């Protein structure tokens, strides 16, 4: 029994070569596309190798090369980011205080490999809540509630000092620490309001006392002035009886001016106006 040979398909070698080139080219494009990665501005990268683990080198911004499948980049944001915490704790005088803290934190760029080994990528959530709450409770307990208000800047400096030392143990840098809110219990708030009201009442009582003292001094000075005036008038009358006549003339002039400004017409005699000049003795009395 004989079998006929299968004839060769025209163009088969060329098609095979094309397939090989396509496969090789596709693998090359895949390798190139997966061999490059970018590190954006404000970021740093560490490299994980399946054979050797985390490399100690920290990769800066830009485009870098890696071995596909064998290596994988871990990118960190090294820019300062705010972290807000609120904690309720007790003061030295056993007053409950709710304090809010704002922290600007960032990882230390040259310690990123160690941060990834010990804390991972979410380092802030693992470290900051515990050390911030513990630091706030320790610092607030050293001050009375009133001192937390009057010495707020000193409290903030002490919190920052302790937090910076604690965070550096975990390779975390703190750029700024500030107290955002400070709220006390209802009892302490009511006590402060009562104290302010008492202080205002004390100031008001002090003002009343000072006013009474001032009125007393004014009355004494006024009485002394009137006594001195009476003494001078008595001396003037004793020395010259015409002084009384001069006073009568002045009084008559004031009466005449008042009547002249009135809308009603009034007729008065010279006696009523104290102007009976003919009956007045205008000659000075002889001295004895």
Coordinates of C-alpha atoms in Angstrom, one line a residue:
X1 CA 0.0 0.0 0.0
X2 CA 1.5 3.3 -1.0
X3 CA 0.9 6.7 0.6
X4 CA 1.3 9.9 -1.3
X5 CA 3.5 12.7 0.2
X6 CA 1.7 15.8 1.5
X7 CA 2.8 18.6 -0.7
X8 CA 4.5 21.6 0.9
X9 CA 2.2 24.7 1.3
X10 CA 3.6 27.6 -0.6
X11 CA 4.9 30.4 1.7
X12 CA 5.0 28.3 4.9
X13 CA 8.7 29.1 5.8
X14 CA 8.0 32.8 5.5
X15 CA 4.9 32.5 7.7
X16 CA 6.8 30.6 10.4
X17 CA 9.5 33.3 10.4
X18 CA 6.9 36.0 10.7
X19 CA 5.3 34.2 13.7
X20 CA 8.7 33.9 15.3
X21 CA 9.5 37.5 14.8
X22 CA 6.1 38.5 16.2
X23 CA 6.5 36.4 19.3
X24 CA 10.0 37.6 19.9
X25 CA 9.0 41.2 19.3
X26 CA 6.0 40.9 21.6
X27 CA 8.2 39.5 24.4
X28 CA 10.6 42.3 23.8
X29 CA 8.0 45.0 24.0
X30 CA 6.5 43.3 27.2
X31 CA 10.0 43.1 28.7
X32 CA 10.8 46.8 28.0
X33 CA 7.4 48.0 29.2
X34 CA 7.7 46.1 32.4
X35 CA 11.4 47.0 32.9
X36 CA 10.9 50.7 33.4
X37 CA 9.1 52.6 36.2
X38 CA 8.7 56.2 37.1
X39 CA 9.2 58.0 40.5
X40 CA 7.1 61.1 40.6
X41 CA 8.1 64.4 42.2
X42 CA 8.0 64.4 46.0
X43 CA 8.3 60.5 46.1
X44 CA 11.1 58.0 46.7
X45 CA 11.2 54.3 45.8
X46 CA 12.8 51.1 47.3
X47 CA 13.2 47.9 45.4
X48 CA 12.0 44.5 46.5
X49 CA 13.9 41.6 44.8
X50 CA 12.4 38.1 44.9
X51 CA 15.9 36.6 45.5
X52 CA 17.6 39.1 47.8
X53 CA 14.8 41.0 49.4
X54 CA 14.7 44.7 50.0
X55 CA 17.7 46.6 48.6
X56 CA 19.3 49.3 50.6
X57 CA 19.3 51.8 47.8
X58 CA 16.7 54.5 47.7
X59 CA 15.7 55.6 44.2
X60 CA 15.1 59.3 43.6
X61 CA 12.7 61.0 41.2
X62 CA 12.8 59.9 37.5
X63 CA 12.7 56.8 35.4
X64 CA 14.5 53.6 36.5
X65 CA 15.1 50.1 35.3
X66 CA 14.1 46.8 37.0
X67 CA 14.0 43.2 36.2
X68 CA 10.4 42.1 35.3
X69 CA 8.8 39.6 37.8
X70 CA 12.0 39.5 39.8
X71 CA 11.8 43.0 41.1
X72 CA 9.0 45.2 42.3
X73 CA 9.3 48.9 43.3
X74 CA 7.6 50.3 46.4
X75 CA 7.0 54.0 46.1
X76 CA 6.7 56.3 49.2
X77 CA 5.4 59.9 49.4
X78 CA 8.1 61.8 51.3
X79 CA 6.2 65.1 51.3
X80 CA 4.9 66.5 54.7
X81 CA 1.3 65.5 55.3
X82 CA -1.0 66.7 58.1
X83 CA -2.2 64.2 60.7
X84 CA -5.1 65.2 63.0
X85 CA -5.7 63.6 66.4
X86 CA -8.1 64.4 69.2
X87 CA -7.6 63.0 72.7
X88 CA -9.6 63.3 75.9
X89 CA -7.4 63.2 79.0
X90 CA -7.2 64.6 82.6
X91 CA -5.2 67.6 83.8
X92 CA -3.2 67.9 87.0
X93 CA -6.2 69.2 88.9
X94 CA -8.4 66.3 87.6
X95 CA -10.3 68.4 85.0
X96 CA -11.2 66.5 81.8
X97 CA -9.7 68.2 78.7
X98 CA -10.4 67.4 75.1
X99 CA -7.3 68.5 73.1
X100 CA -6.8 68.4 69.3
X101 CA -3.4 68.2 67.8
X102 CA -2.2 68.7 64.2
X103 CA 1.1 67.1 63.2
X104 CA 3.0 67.5 59.9
X105 CA 4.8 64.2 59.4
X106 CA 6.9 62.6 56.7
X107 CA 9.2 59.5 56.4
X108 CA 13.0 60.0 56.5
X109 CA 14.0 59.5 52.9
X110 CA 17.3 57.6 53.6
X111 CA 15.6 55.2 56.0
X112 CA 12.8 54.0 53.7
X113 CA 14.2 50.4 53.4
X114 CA 14.1 50.0 57.2
X115 CA 10.6 51.6 57.4
X116 CA 9.3 49.1 54.8
X117 CA 10.9 46.2 56.7
X118 CA 9.5 47.2 60.1
X119 CA 6.3 49.2 59.4
X120 CA 5.3 48.7 55.8
X121 CA 3.6 51.2 53.6
X122 CA 1.0 52.5 56.1
X123 CA 3.6 53.4 58.7
X124 CA 1.7 56.5 59.9
X125 CA -1.4 54.6 60.9
X126 CA 0.7 52.1 62.9
X127 CA 2.9 54.5 64.8
X128 CA 1.4 58.0 65.1
X129 CA -1.9 57.3 67.0
X130 CA -0.3 55.5 69.8
X131 CA 2.7 57.8 70.4
X132 CA 0.5 61.0 70.1
X133 CA -2.2 59.8 72.5
X134 CA 0.5 58.7 75.0
X135 CA 2.4 62.0 74.7
X136 CA -0.7 64.1 75.1
X137 CA -1.8 62.3 78.3
X138 CA 1.7 62.6 79.8
X139 CA 2.1 66.3 79.1
X140 CA -1.4 67.5 79.9
X141 CA -1.3 65.7 83.3
X142 CA 1.6 68.0 84.3
X143 CA -0.5 71.2 84.0
X144 CA -3.6 72.5 85.7
X145 CA -6.6 73.4 83.5
X146 CA -5.9 77.1 83.8
X147 CA -2.3 76.6 82.9
X148 CA -3.2 74.9 79.7
X149 CA -4.8 78.2 78.7
X150 CA -2.3 80.7 79.9
X151 CA 0.8 78.5 79.0
X152 CA -0.5 77.1 75.8
X153 CA 2.7 77.9 73.8
X154 CA 4.9 76.1 76.4
X155 CA 2.6 73.1 76.4
X156 CA 2.8 72.9 72.6
X157 CA 6.6 73.1 72.7
X158 CA 6.9 70.3 75.2
X159 CA 4.5 68.1 73.2
X160 CA 6.6 68.7 70.1
X161 CA 9.8 67.9 71.8
X162 CA 8.6 64.6 73.1
X163 CA 6.8 63.6 69.9
X164 CA 9.9 64.4 67.8
X165 CA 12.1 62.2 69.9
X166 CA 9.5 59.3 69.9
X167 CA 8.9 59.5 66.2
X168 CA 12.6 59.5 65.3
X169 CA 12.8 56.1 66.9
X170 CA 10.6 54.9 64.0
X171 CA 12.4 56.9 61.3
X172 CA 9.6 59.4 61.1
X173 CA 10.2 63.2 60.9
X174 CA 7.9 65.8 62.4
X175 CA 8.0 69.3 60.8
X176 CA 5.4 71.0 62.9
X177 CA 3.2 70.2 65.9
X178 CA 0.4 72.6 66.9
X179 CA -2.6 72.5 69.3
X180 CA -5.8 73.2 67.3
X181 CA -8.6 72.8 69.9
X182 CA -8.7 72.9 73.7
X183 CA -12.1 72.1 75.2
X184 CA -12.9 71.7 78.9
X185 CA -15.8 70.0 80.8
X186 CA -19.0 71.7 81.6
X187 CA -18.1 72.1 85.3
X188 CA -14.9 73.8 84.6
X189 CA -16.5 76.1 81.9
X190 CA -19.2 77.1 84.4
X191 CA -16.5 77.8 87.1
X192 CA -14.6 80.0 84.7
X193 CA -17.8 82.0 83.8
X194 CA -18.6 82.4 87.5
X195 CA -15.1 83.5 88.2
X196 CA -15.3 86.1 85.5
X197 CA -18.6 87.4 86.8
X198 CA -17.2 87.6 90.3
X199 CA -14.2 89.5 88.9
X200 CA -16.5 91.9 87.1
X201 CA -18.5 92.5 90.3
X202 CA -15.3 93.1 92.3
X203 CA -14.2 95.7 89.7
X204 CA -17.6 97.3 89.8
X205 CA -17.5 97.5 93.6
X206 CA -14.0 98.9 93.5
X207 CA -15.2 101.6 91.1
X208 CA -18.1 102.5 93.4
X209 CA -15.7 102.9 96.4
X210 CA -13.3 105.0 94.4
X211 CA -16.2 107.2 93.1
X212 CA -17.4 107.7 96.7
X213 CA -13.9 108.6 97.8
X214 CA -13.7 111.1 95.0
X215 CA -17.1 112.6 95.7
X216 CA -16.0 112.9 99.4
X217 CA -12.9 114.8 98.4
X218 CA -14.8 117.0 96.0
X219 CA -17.3 117.9 98.8
X220 CA -14.4 118.7 101.2
X221 CA -12.7 120.9 98.6
X222 CA -16.0 122.6 97.7
X223 CA -16.7 123.3 101.4
X224 CA -13.2 124.6 101.9
X225 CA -13.7 126.9 98.9
X226 CA -17.0 128.2 100.2
X227 CA -15.6 128.8 103.6
X228 CA -12.6 130.7 102.1
X229 CA -15.0 132.7 99.9
X230 CA -17.2 133.6 102.9
X231 CA -14.1 134.6 104.8
X232 CA -13.0 136.9 101.9
X233 CA -16.4 138.4 101.5
X234 CA -16.6 139.1 105.3
X235 CA -13.2 140.8 105.1
X236 CA -14.3 142.8 102.1
X237 CA -17.5 144.0 103.8
X238 CA -15.6 144.9 107.0
X239 CA -13.1 146.9 105.0
X240 CA -15.5 148.7 102.7
X241 CA -19.4 148.8 102.9
X242 CA -19.5 149.6 99.2
X243 CA -18.9 145.9 98.5
X244 CA -22.5 145.1 99.4
X245 CA -23.7 147.9 97.1
X246 CA -21.6 146.4 94.3
X247 CA -23.2 143.0 94.8
X248 CA -26.6 144.6 94.7
X249 CA -25.8 146.2 91.4
X250 CA -24.6 142.9 90.0
X251 CA -27.8 141.1 91.2
X252 CA -30.0 143.8 89.7
X253 CA -28.2 143.5 86.4
X254 CA -28.8 139.7 86.3
X255 CA -32.5 140.2 87.1
X256 CA -32.8 142.8 84.4
X257 CA -31.1 140.5 81.8
X258 CA -33.4 137.7 82.7
X259 CA -36.6 139.8 82.4
X260 CA -35.4 141.4 79.1
X261 CA -35.0 137.9 77.5
X262 CA -38.5 137.0 78.6
X263 CA -41.4 137.1 76.1
X264 CA -43.7 138.8 78.6
X265 CA -43.6 142.4 79.5
X266 CA -42.9 143.1 83.2
X267 CA -42.7 146.4 85.0
X268 CA -40.8 146.5 88.2
X269 CA -39.8 149.3 90.5
X270 CA -36.3 150.1 91.2
X271 CA -36.7 148.7 94.7
X272 CA -37.8 145.4 93.2
X273 CA -34.7 145.5 91.0
X274 CA -32.5 146.3 93.9
X275 CA -31.5 149.5 92.0
X276 CA -32.5 152.1 94.5
X277 CA -29.3 153.8 94.0
X278 CA -30.5 157.0 95.6
X279 CA -31.1 155.2 98.9
X280 CA -27.7 153.5 98.7
X281 CA -24.7 154.8 100.6
X282 CA -22.0 154.8 97.9
X283 CA -19.5 156.6 100.0
X284 CA -16.8 154.4 101.6
X285 CA -17.1 154.3 105.4
X286 CA -14.3 156.0 107.2
X287 CA -11.8 153.8 108.8
X288 CA -11.6 153.9 112.6

